[in-house]
């Protein structure tokens, strides 16, 4: 009986996205909002909780695996870059004033001229 249930579930999930990092983050965020919404003044957060949980479920059962995988990759990439920026003590990060490209320069060199590798615009920043 349990075996048949397991088999049925496996067959149901075939060709669907299943759980991934973005789905998990949405799920955990949704549960945090559920807890916060139990505080009377924060009851409005139940709406956010619903959105997060619905999004997580949507991702899990989605059949458009390629699209979901691309979203997940974009999300994990963003997260990795953010983490690198927050933990990197050897470099400073600036956005190019012309094109917005992120430029990484060594820290502690005083005022320096930076040339954007993408659009070649030069700008000065204190590193
Ligand atoms: Zn630029």
Short mmCIF file of N, CA, C and O and ligand atoms in Angstrom, two decimals:
data_model
loop_
_atom_site.label_atom_id
_atom_site.label_comp_id
_atom_site.label_asym_id
_atom_site.label_seq_id
_atom_site.Cartn_x
_atom_site.Cartn_y
_atom_site.Cartn_z
N UNK A 1 0.84 -1.21 0.00
CA UNK A 1 0.00 0.00 0.00
C UNK A 1 0.87 1.25 0.00
O UNK A 1 0.73 2.12 -0.85
N UNK A 2 1.80 1.32 0.98
CA UNK A 2 2.71 2.47 1.06
C UNK A 2 3.61 2.52 -0.18
O UNK A 2 3.91 3.59 -0.70
N UNK A 3 4.00 1.34 -0.63
CA UNK A 3 4.85 1.22 -1.82
C UNK A 3 4.13 1.79 -3.04
O UNK A 3 4.72 2.51 -3.84
N UNK A 4 2.83 1.46 -3.14
CA UNK A 4 2.05 1.94 -4.28
C UNK A 4 1.89 3.46 -4.24
O UNK A 4 1.93 4.13 -5.26
N UNK A 5 1.74 3.98 -3.01
CA UNK A 5 1.60 5.43 -2.83
C UNK A 5 2.88 6.13 -3.28
O UNK A 5 2.85 7.14 -3.98
N UNK A 6 4.01 5.54 -2.88
CA UNK A 6 5.32 6.09 -3.23
C UNK A 6 5.50 6.07 -4.73
O UNK A 6 5.93 7.06 -5.33
N UNK A 7 5.13 4.95 -5.35
CA UNK A 7 5.27 4.80 -6.79
C UNK A 7 4.39 5.83 -7.51
O UNK A 7 4.82 6.47 -8.47
N UNK A 8 3.17 5.98 -7.02
CA UNK A 8 2.24 6.94 -7.61
C UNK A 8 2.77 8.36 -7.54
O UNK A 8 2.69 9.12 -8.50
N UNK A 9 3.34 8.69 -6.40
CA UNK A 9 3.88 10.04 -6.20
C UNK A 9 5.06 10.27 -7.14
O UNK A 9 5.17 11.33 -7.75
N UNK A 10 5.91 9.24 -7.26
CA UNK A 10 7.05 9.35 -8.17
C UNK A 10 6.59 9.61 -9.59
O UNK A 10 7.14 10.44 -10.29
N UNK A 11 5.54 8.85 -10.00
CA UNK A 11 5.04 9.01 -11.35
C UNK A 11 4.42 10.39 -11.54
O UNK A 11 4.56 11.01 -12.59
N UNK A 12 3.75 10.88 -10.48
CA UNK A 12 3.12 12.20 -10.55
C UNK A 12 4.18 13.30 -10.71
O UNK A 12 3.98 14.26 -11.43
N UNK A 13 5.34 13.14 -10.04
CA UNK A 13 6.38 14.17 -10.07
C UNK A 13 7.25 14.09 -11.31
O UNK A 13 8.08 14.95 -11.55
N UNK A 14 7.08 13.04 -12.12
CA UNK A 14 7.89 12.88 -13.31
C UNK A 14 7.67 14.06 -14.26
O UNK A 14 6.54 14.44 -14.53
N UNK A 15 8.76 14.65 -14.73
CA UNK A 15 8.65 15.77 -15.66
C UNK A 15 8.30 17.08 -14.97
O UNK A 15 8.05 18.07 -15.63
N UNK A 16 8.26 17.06 -13.64
CA UNK A 16 8.02 18.31 -12.92
C UNK A 16 9.31 18.78 -12.27
O UNK A 16 10.24 18.02 -12.10
N UNK A 17 9.30 20.03 -11.87
CA UNK A 17 10.53 20.65 -11.39
C UNK A 17 11.00 20.07 -10.06
O UNK A 17 12.19 19.89 -9.84
N UNK A 18 10.10 19.77 -9.15
CA UNK A 18 10.49 19.28 -7.83
C UNK A 18 11.07 20.41 -6.98
O UNK A 18 10.89 21.57 -7.30
N UNK A 19 11.78 20.07 -5.92
CA UNK A 19 12.30 21.13 -5.05
C UNK A 19 13.68 21.55 -5.51
O UNK A 19 14.48 20.75 -5.95
N UNK A 20 13.93 22.86 -5.42
CA UNK A 20 15.26 23.40 -5.70
C UNK A 20 15.53 24.52 -4.69
O UNK A 20 14.71 24.78 -3.82
N UNK A 21 16.68 25.16 -4.82
CA UNK A 21 17.07 26.16 -3.82
C UNK A 21 16.05 27.28 -3.71
O UNK A 21 15.62 27.62 -2.60
N UNK A 22 15.65 27.83 -4.86
CA UNK A 22 14.70 28.94 -4.84
C UNK A 22 13.37 28.51 -4.22
O UNK A 22 12.78 29.25 -3.44
N UNK A 23 12.94 27.28 -4.54
CA UNK A 23 11.71 26.75 -3.96
C UNK A 23 11.82 26.63 -2.45
O UNK A 23 10.88 26.97 -1.72
N UNK A 24 12.96 26.14 -1.98
CA UNK A 24 13.17 26.00 -0.54
C UNK A 24 13.18 27.35 0.16
O UNK A 24 12.59 27.51 1.23
N UNK A 25 13.87 28.32 -0.45
CA UNK A 25 13.93 29.66 0.16
C UNK A 25 12.52 30.24 0.26
O UNK A 25 12.14 30.79 1.29
N UNK A 26 11.72 30.08 -0.80
CA UNK A 26 10.34 30.58 -0.79
C UNK A 26 9.53 29.88 0.31
O UNK A 26 8.75 30.50 1.02
N UNK A 27 9.76 28.56 0.46
CA UNK A 27 9.04 27.78 1.47
C UNK A 27 9.39 28.26 2.89
O UNK A 27 8.51 28.50 3.71
N UNK A 28 10.70 28.39 3.15
CA UNK A 28 11.16 28.81 4.48
C UNK A 28 10.68 30.23 4.77
O UNK A 28 10.18 30.52 5.86
N UNK A 29 10.81 31.12 3.76
CA UNK A 29 10.34 32.50 3.91
C UNK A 29 8.85 32.52 4.22
O UNK A 29 8.39 33.26 5.09
N UNK A 30 8.10 31.67 3.51
CA UNK A 30 6.65 31.57 3.74
C UNK A 30 6.35 31.15 5.17
O UNK A 30 5.45 31.70 5.81
N UNK A 31 7.11 30.16 5.69
CA UNK A 31 6.88 29.69 7.05
C UNK A 31 7.24 30.76 8.09
O UNK A 31 6.57 30.89 9.11
N UNK A 32 8.30 31.54 7.78
CA UNK A 32 8.67 32.64 8.68
C UNK A 32 7.52 33.66 8.73
O UNK A 32 7.14 34.13 9.81
N UNK A 33 6.94 33.95 7.55
CA UNK A 33 5.82 34.90 7.50
C UNK A 33 4.61 34.34 8.25
O UNK A 33 3.87 35.10 8.89
N UNK A 34 4.39 33.02 8.17
CA UNK A 34 3.28 32.40 8.90
C UNK A 34 3.45 32.64 10.41
O UNK A 34 2.52 33.03 11.11
N UNK A 35 4.70 32.41 10.89
CA UNK A 35 4.97 32.63 12.32
C UNK A 35 4.78 34.10 12.69
O UNK A 35 4.16 34.42 13.70
N UNK A 36 5.32 35.00 11.86
CA UNK A 36 5.21 36.43 12.15
C UNK A 36 3.76 36.89 12.13
O UNK A 36 3.37 37.77 12.91
N UNK A 37 2.95 36.27 11.25
CA UNK A 37 1.56 36.68 11.12
C UNK A 37 0.73 36.33 12.36
O UNK A 37 -0.37 36.84 12.55
N UNK A 38 1.28 35.44 13.22
CA UNK A 38 0.55 35.09 14.44
C UNK A 38 0.64 36.21 15.48
O UNK A 38 -0.10 36.22 16.46
N UNK A 39 1.55 37.15 15.27
CA UNK A 39 1.59 38.35 16.12
C UNK A 39 0.46 39.26 15.64
O UNK A 39 0.39 39.57 14.45
N UNK A 40 -0.46 39.65 16.54
CA UNK A 40 -1.66 40.40 16.11
C UNK A 40 -1.36 41.61 15.21
O UNK A 40 -2.04 41.81 14.20
N UNK A 41 -0.33 42.38 15.55
CA UNK A 41 -0.05 43.57 14.74
C UNK A 41 0.54 43.24 13.38
O UNK A 41 0.60 44.09 12.50
N UNK A 42 1.02 42.00 13.23
CA UNK A 42 1.65 41.61 11.96
C UNK A 42 0.77 40.65 11.16
O UNK A 42 1.24 39.95 10.28
N UNK A 43 -0.52 40.64 11.48
CA UNK A 43 -1.43 39.69 10.82
C UNK A 43 -1.45 39.86 9.31
O UNK A 43 -1.66 38.89 8.57
N UNK A 44 -1.17 41.08 8.82
CA UNK A 44 -1.17 41.34 7.38
C UNK A 44 -0.11 40.50 6.65
O UNK A 44 -0.18 40.32 5.44
N UNK A 45 0.87 39.98 7.42
CA UNK A 45 1.92 39.19 6.79
C UNK A 45 1.43 37.84 6.27
O UNK A 45 2.14 37.16 5.54
N UNK A 46 0.21 37.45 6.68
CA UNK A 46 -0.31 36.18 6.18
C UNK A 46 -0.46 36.23 4.66
O UNK A 46 -0.35 35.21 3.99
N UNK A 47 -0.67 37.43 4.12
CA UNK A 47 -0.73 37.58 2.66
C UNK A 47 0.60 37.23 2.03
O UNK A 47 0.66 36.50 1.02
N UNK A 48 1.70 37.75 2.62
CA UNK A 48 3.03 37.44 2.11
C UNK A 48 3.32 35.95 2.25
O UNK A 48 3.90 35.33 1.36
N UNK A 49 2.90 35.39 3.39
CA UNK A 49 3.10 33.96 3.63
C UNK A 49 2.42 33.16 2.53
O UNK A 49 3.00 32.24 1.95
N UNK A 50 1.17 33.54 2.22
CA UNK A 50 0.43 32.83 1.19
C UNK A 50 1.15 32.92 -0.16
O UNK A 50 1.30 31.91 -0.85
N UNK A 51 1.62 34.13 -0.51
CA UNK A 51 2.31 34.30 -1.79
C UNK A 51 3.56 33.43 -1.87
O UNK A 51 3.80 32.76 -2.87
N UNK A 52 4.37 33.44 -0.79
CA UNK A 52 5.61 32.65 -0.78
C UNK A 52 5.31 31.16 -0.90
O UNK A 52 5.95 30.45 -1.69
N UNK A 53 4.35 30.69 -0.13
CA UNK A 53 4.04 29.26 -0.14
C UNK A 53 3.45 28.85 -1.48
O UNK A 53 3.80 27.80 -2.03
N UNK A 54 2.58 29.71 -2.02
CA UNK A 54 1.99 29.41 -3.33
C UNK A 54 3.08 29.36 -4.40
O UNK A 54 3.08 28.46 -5.25
N UNK A 55 4.04 30.28 -4.33
CA UNK A 55 5.13 30.31 -5.31
C UNK A 55 5.98 29.04 -5.19
O UNK A 55 6.37 28.45 -6.20
N UNK A 56 6.26 28.65 -3.96
CA UNK A 56 7.05 27.44 -3.73
C UNK A 56 6.36 26.20 -4.31
O UNK A 56 6.98 25.38 -4.98
N UNK A 57 5.06 26.10 -4.07
CA UNK A 57 4.28 24.96 -4.58
C UNK A 57 4.23 25.00 -6.11
O UNK A 57 4.42 23.99 -6.78
N UNK A 58 4.02 26.22 -6.64
CA UNK A 58 4.00 26.39 -8.10
C UNK A 58 5.31 25.89 -8.71
O UNK A 58 5.30 25.17 -9.72
N UNK A 59 6.45 26.24 -8.09
CA UNK A 59 7.75 25.82 -8.61
C UNK A 59 7.88 24.30 -8.60
O UNK A 59 8.38 23.70 -9.54
N UNK A 60 7.43 23.70 -7.49
CA UNK A 60 7.59 22.26 -7.32
C UNK A 60 6.82 21.46 -8.37
O UNK A 60 7.30 20.47 -8.88
N UNK A 61 5.61 21.92 -8.70
CA UNK A 61 4.75 21.16 -9.60
C UNK A 61 4.83 21.64 -11.04
O UNK A 61 4.18 21.09 -11.92
N UNK A 62 5.65 22.68 -11.26
CA UNK A 62 5.74 23.23 -12.61
C UNK A 62 6.32 22.20 -13.58
O UNK A 62 7.24 21.46 -13.26
N UNK A 63 5.77 22.17 -14.79
CA UNK A 63 6.27 21.27 -15.82
C UNK A 63 7.29 21.95 -16.71
O UNK A 63 7.96 21.30 -17.51
N UNK A 64 7.39 23.28 -16.61
CA UNK A 64 8.36 24.02 -17.41
C UNK A 64 9.71 24.00 -16.70
O UNK A 64 10.19 25.00 -16.16
N UNK A 65 10.35 22.82 -16.74
CA UNK A 65 11.57 22.60 -15.96
C UNK A 65 12.71 23.53 -16.40
O UNK A 65 13.44 24.07 -15.58
N UNK A 66 12.84 23.76 -17.71
CA UNK A 66 13.93 24.59 -18.23
C UNK A 66 13.85 26.00 -17.67
O UNK A 66 14.85 26.56 -17.19
N UNK A 67 12.65 26.56 -17.69
CA UNK A 67 12.44 27.93 -17.19
C UNK A 67 12.74 27.99 -15.70
O UNK A 67 13.41 28.90 -15.23
N UNK A 68 12.22 27.01 -14.95
CA UNK A 68 12.43 26.99 -13.49
C UNK A 68 13.90 26.84 -13.15
O UNK A 68 14.41 27.44 -12.23
N UNK A 69 14.61 25.99 -13.94
CA UNK A 69 16.04 25.78 -13.70
C UNK A 69 16.81 27.07 -13.94
O UNK A 69 17.71 27.42 -13.18
N UNK A 70 16.42 27.80 -15.00
CA UNK A 70 17.09 29.06 -15.31
C UNK A 70 16.86 30.07 -14.18
O UNK A 70 17.80 30.75 -13.74
N UNK A 71 15.62 30.15 -13.67
CA UNK A 71 15.33 31.06 -12.55
C UNK A 71 16.15 30.70 -11.33
O UNK A 71 16.69 31.57 -10.64
N UNK A 72 16.24 29.39 -11.07
CA UNK A 72 17.00 28.94 -9.90
C UNK A 72 18.47 29.29 -10.04
O UNK A 72 19.10 29.73 -9.08
N UNK A 73 19.02 29.11 -11.24
CA UNK A 73 20.43 29.44 -11.48
C UNK A 73 20.68 30.92 -11.28
O UNK A 73 21.67 31.32 -10.66
N UNK A 74 19.77 31.75 -11.80
CA UNK A 74 19.92 33.19 -11.66
C UNK A 74 19.90 33.57 -10.17
O UNK A 74 20.68 34.37 -9.71
N UNK A 75 18.98 32.93 -9.44
CA UNK A 75 18.83 33.22 -8.02
C UNK A 75 20.08 32.81 -7.24
O UNK A 75 20.63 33.59 -6.46
N UNK A 76 20.57 31.58 -7.45
CA UNK A 76 21.74 31.11 -6.70
C UNK A 76 22.99 31.92 -7.08
O UNK A 76 23.83 32.18 -6.23
N UNK A 77 23.08 32.34 -8.35
CA UNK A 77 24.20 33.17 -8.80
C UNK A 77 24.20 34.51 -8.09
O UNK A 77 25.22 34.97 -7.59
N UNK A 78 23.03 35.12 -8.02
CA UNK A 78 22.86 36.40 -7.33
C UNK A 78 23.27 36.27 -5.87
O UNK A 78 23.98 37.10 -5.32
N UNK A 79 22.82 35.19 -5.25
CA UNK A 79 23.11 34.93 -3.85
C UNK A 79 24.62 34.76 -3.64
O UNK A 79 25.17 35.29 -2.68
N UNK A 80 25.28 34.03 -4.54
CA UNK A 80 26.71 33.79 -4.43
C UNK A 80 27.50 35.10 -4.56
O UNK A 80 28.44 35.36 -3.82
N UNK A 81 27.09 35.95 -5.54
CA UNK A 81 27.78 37.23 -5.74
C UNK A 81 27.60 38.11 -4.51
O UNK A 81 28.53 38.77 -4.06
N UNK A 82 26.38 38.12 -3.95
CA UNK A 82 26.09 38.93 -2.77
C UNK A 82 26.96 38.48 -1.60
O UNK A 82 27.54 39.30 -0.88
N UNK A 83 27.08 37.18 -1.43
CA UNK A 83 27.88 36.62 -0.34
C UNK A 83 29.36 36.99 -0.52
O UNK A 83 30.04 37.37 0.42
N UNK A 84 29.85 36.89 -1.78
CA UNK A 84 31.24 37.23 -2.06
C UNK A 84 31.50 38.68 -1.72
O UNK A 84 32.52 39.03 -1.13
N UNK A 85 30.55 39.55 -2.07
CA UNK A 85 30.69 40.98 -1.79
C UNK A 85 30.73 41.26 -0.32
O UNK A 85 31.46 42.14 0.14
N UNK A 86 29.93 40.54 0.45
CA UNK A 86 29.83 40.81 1.88
C UNK A 86 31.02 40.25 2.66
O UNK A 86 31.37 40.76 3.72
N UNK A 87 31.65 39.20 2.14
CA UNK A 87 32.74 38.57 2.88
C UNK A 87 34.12 38.95 2.36
O UNK A 87 35.11 38.67 3.00
N UNK A 88 34.17 39.61 1.19
CA UNK A 88 35.45 39.96 0.57
C UNK A 88 36.03 41.21 1.24
O UNK A 88 35.53 42.31 1.05
N UNK A 89 37.13 41.04 1.99
CA UNK A 89 37.77 42.18 2.66
C UNK A 89 38.91 42.76 1.84
O UNK A 89 39.46 43.78 2.19
N UNK A 90 39.31 42.07 0.76
CA UNK A 90 40.47 42.52 -0.03
C UNK A 90 40.08 43.46 -1.17
O UNK A 90 40.93 44.10 -1.75
N UNK A 91 38.79 43.51 -1.48
CA UNK A 91 38.37 44.31 -2.63
C UNK A 91 37.20 45.22 -2.27
O UNK A 91 36.49 44.98 -1.31
N UNK A 92 37.05 46.25 -3.11
CA UNK A 92 35.85 47.07 -3.03
C UNK A 92 35.11 46.94 -4.36
O UNK A 92 35.73 46.73 -5.39
N UNK A 93 33.80 47.09 -4.29
CA UNK A 93 32.99 46.92 -5.48
C UNK A 93 32.29 48.25 -5.81
O UNK A 93 31.70 48.87 -4.93
N UNK A 94 32.40 48.67 -7.04
CA UNK A 94 31.71 49.89 -7.48
C UNK A 94 30.87 49.57 -8.71
O UNK A 94 31.20 48.67 -9.47
N UNK A 95 29.83 50.39 -8.88
CA UNK A 95 29.03 50.27 -10.10
C UNK A 95 29.49 51.35 -11.06
O UNK A 95 29.68 52.50 -10.66
N UNK A 96 29.69 50.99 -12.30
CA UNK A 96 30.07 51.96 -13.33
C UNK A 96 28.96 53.00 -13.48
O UNK A 96 27.80 52.63 -13.62
N UNK A 97 29.32 54.32 -13.44
CA UNK A 97 28.27 55.36 -13.54
C UNK A 97 27.62 55.39 -14.92
O UNK A 97 26.52 55.91 -15.08
N UNK A 98 28.30 54.82 -15.92
CA UNK A 98 27.77 54.86 -17.29
C UNK A 98 26.83 53.69 -17.59
O UNK A 98 25.71 53.88 -18.02
N UNK A 99 27.33 52.47 -17.31
CA UNK A 99 26.55 51.30 -17.74
C UNK A 99 26.07 50.42 -16.57
O UNK A 99 25.33 49.47 -16.77
N UNK A 100 26.53 50.71 -15.34
CA UNK A 100 26.06 49.95 -14.20
C UNK A 100 26.82 48.66 -13.94
O UNK A 100 26.54 47.95 -12.98
N UNK A 101 27.80 48.37 -14.79
CA UNK A 101 28.63 47.17 -14.61
C UNK A 101 29.33 47.22 -13.25
O UNK A 101 29.85 48.25 -12.85
N UNK A 102 29.35 46.10 -12.53
CA UNK A 102 30.05 46.04 -11.26
C UNK A 102 31.54 45.87 -11.51
O UNK A 102 31.94 45.04 -12.32
N UNK A 103 32.35 46.71 -10.84
CA UNK A 103 33.80 46.67 -11.01
C UNK A 103 34.43 46.38 -9.65
O UNK A 103 34.09 47.00 -8.66
N UNK A 104 35.35 45.42 -9.63
CA UNK A 104 36.02 45.05 -8.39
C UNK A 104 37.43 45.60 -8.40
O UNK A 104 38.17 45.38 -9.35
N UNK A 105 37.80 46.33 -7.34
CA UNK A 105 39.16 46.89 -7.27
C UNK A 105 39.78 46.53 -5.92
O UNK A 105 39.08 46.31 -4.94
N UNK A 106 41.14 46.47 -5.87
CA UNK A 106 41.79 46.17 -4.59
C UNK A 106 41.52 47.27 -3.56
O UNK A 106 41.46 48.45 -3.91
N UNK A 107 41.35 46.89 -2.33
CA UNK A 107 41.02 47.83 -1.26
C UNK A 107 42.27 48.53 -0.73
O UNK A 107 43.37 47.98 -0.79
N UNK A 108 42.09 49.75 -0.23
CA UNK A 108 43.15 50.44 0.49
C UNK A 108 44.25 51.03 -0.38
O UNK A 108 45.39 51.15 0.04
N UNK A 109 43.93 51.44 -1.62
CA UNK A 109 44.94 52.05 -2.50
C UNK A 109 44.72 53.56 -2.62
O UNK A 109 45.32 54.20 -3.47
N UNK A 110 43.84 54.15 -1.83
CA UNK A 110 43.55 55.57 -1.91
C UNK A 110 42.67 55.89 -3.11
O UNK A 110 41.96 55.02 -3.61
N UNK A 111 42.74 57.17 -3.59
CA UNK A 111 41.96 57.56 -4.76
C UNK A 111 42.54 56.87 -5.99
O UNK A 111 43.74 56.98 -6.25
N UNK A 112 41.72 56.19 -6.73
CA UNK A 112 42.23 55.52 -7.93
C UNK A 112 41.30 55.78 -9.12
O UNK A 112 40.11 56.04 -8.94
N UNK A 113 41.92 55.76 -10.29
CA UNK A 113 41.14 55.86 -11.53
C UNK A 113 40.71 54.46 -11.91
O UNK A 113 41.52 53.55 -11.97
N UNK A 114 39.43 54.30 -12.17
CA UNK A 114 38.91 52.99 -12.55
C UNK A 114 38.38 53.07 -13.96
O UNK A 114 37.67 54.02 -14.31
N UNK A 115 38.77 52.11 -14.80
CA UNK A 115 38.22 52.07 -16.15
C UNK A 115 37.27 50.88 -16.23
O UNK A 115 37.65 49.75 -15.94
N UNK A 116 36.05 51.17 -16.60
CA UNK A 116 35.06 50.11 -16.71
C UNK A 116 35.47 49.13 -17.82
O UNK A 116 35.75 49.55 -18.94
N UNK A 117 35.52 47.83 -17.51
CA UNK A 117 35.94 46.86 -18.52
C UNK A 117 34.91 46.67 -19.64
O UNK A 117 35.23 46.15 -20.70
N UNK A 118 33.69 47.13 -19.39
CA UNK A 118 32.63 46.90 -20.37
C UNK A 118 32.51 48.06 -21.35
O UNK A 118 32.52 47.86 -22.56
N UNK A 119 32.44 49.31 -20.80
CA UNK A 119 32.20 50.46 -21.69
C UNK A 119 33.38 51.43 -21.74
O UNK A 119 33.31 52.45 -22.40
N UNK A 120 34.45 51.13 -21.02
CA UNK A 120 35.69 51.91 -21.06
C UNK A 120 35.57 53.28 -20.40
O UNK A 120 36.45 54.12 -20.55
N UNK A 121 34.48 53.57 -19.72
CA UNK A 121 34.33 54.84 -19.02
C UNK A 121 35.30 54.88 -17.85
O UNK A 121 35.49 53.88 -17.16
N UNK A 122 35.94 56.06 -17.64
CA UNK A 122 36.83 56.20 -16.48
C UNK A 122 36.16 56.99 -15.39
O UNK A 122 35.44 57.95 -15.66
N UNK A 123 36.34 56.56 -14.13
CA UNK A 123 35.83 57.32 -13.01
C UNK A 123 36.77 57.13 -11.83
O UNK A 123 37.52 56.16 -11.77
N UNK A 124 36.72 58.09 -10.88
CA UNK A 124 37.63 58.02 -9.73
C UNK A 124 36.85 57.63 -8.49
O UNK A 124 35.73 58.08 -8.26
N UNK A 125 37.46 56.74 -7.70
CA UNK A 125 36.84 56.33 -6.44
C UNK A 125 37.94 56.12 -5.41
O UNK A 125 39.06 55.84 -5.74
N UNK A 126 37.55 56.24 -4.13
CA UNK A 126 38.48 55.94 -3.05
C UNK A 126 38.34 54.44 -2.74
O UNK A 126 37.26 53.99 -2.45
N UNK A 127 39.48 53.73 -2.88
CA UNK A 127 39.36 52.28 -2.67
C UNK A 127 39.57 51.94 -1.20
O UNK A 127 40.50 51.82 -0.64
ZN1 LIG B 1 30.67 50.84 -17.79
#
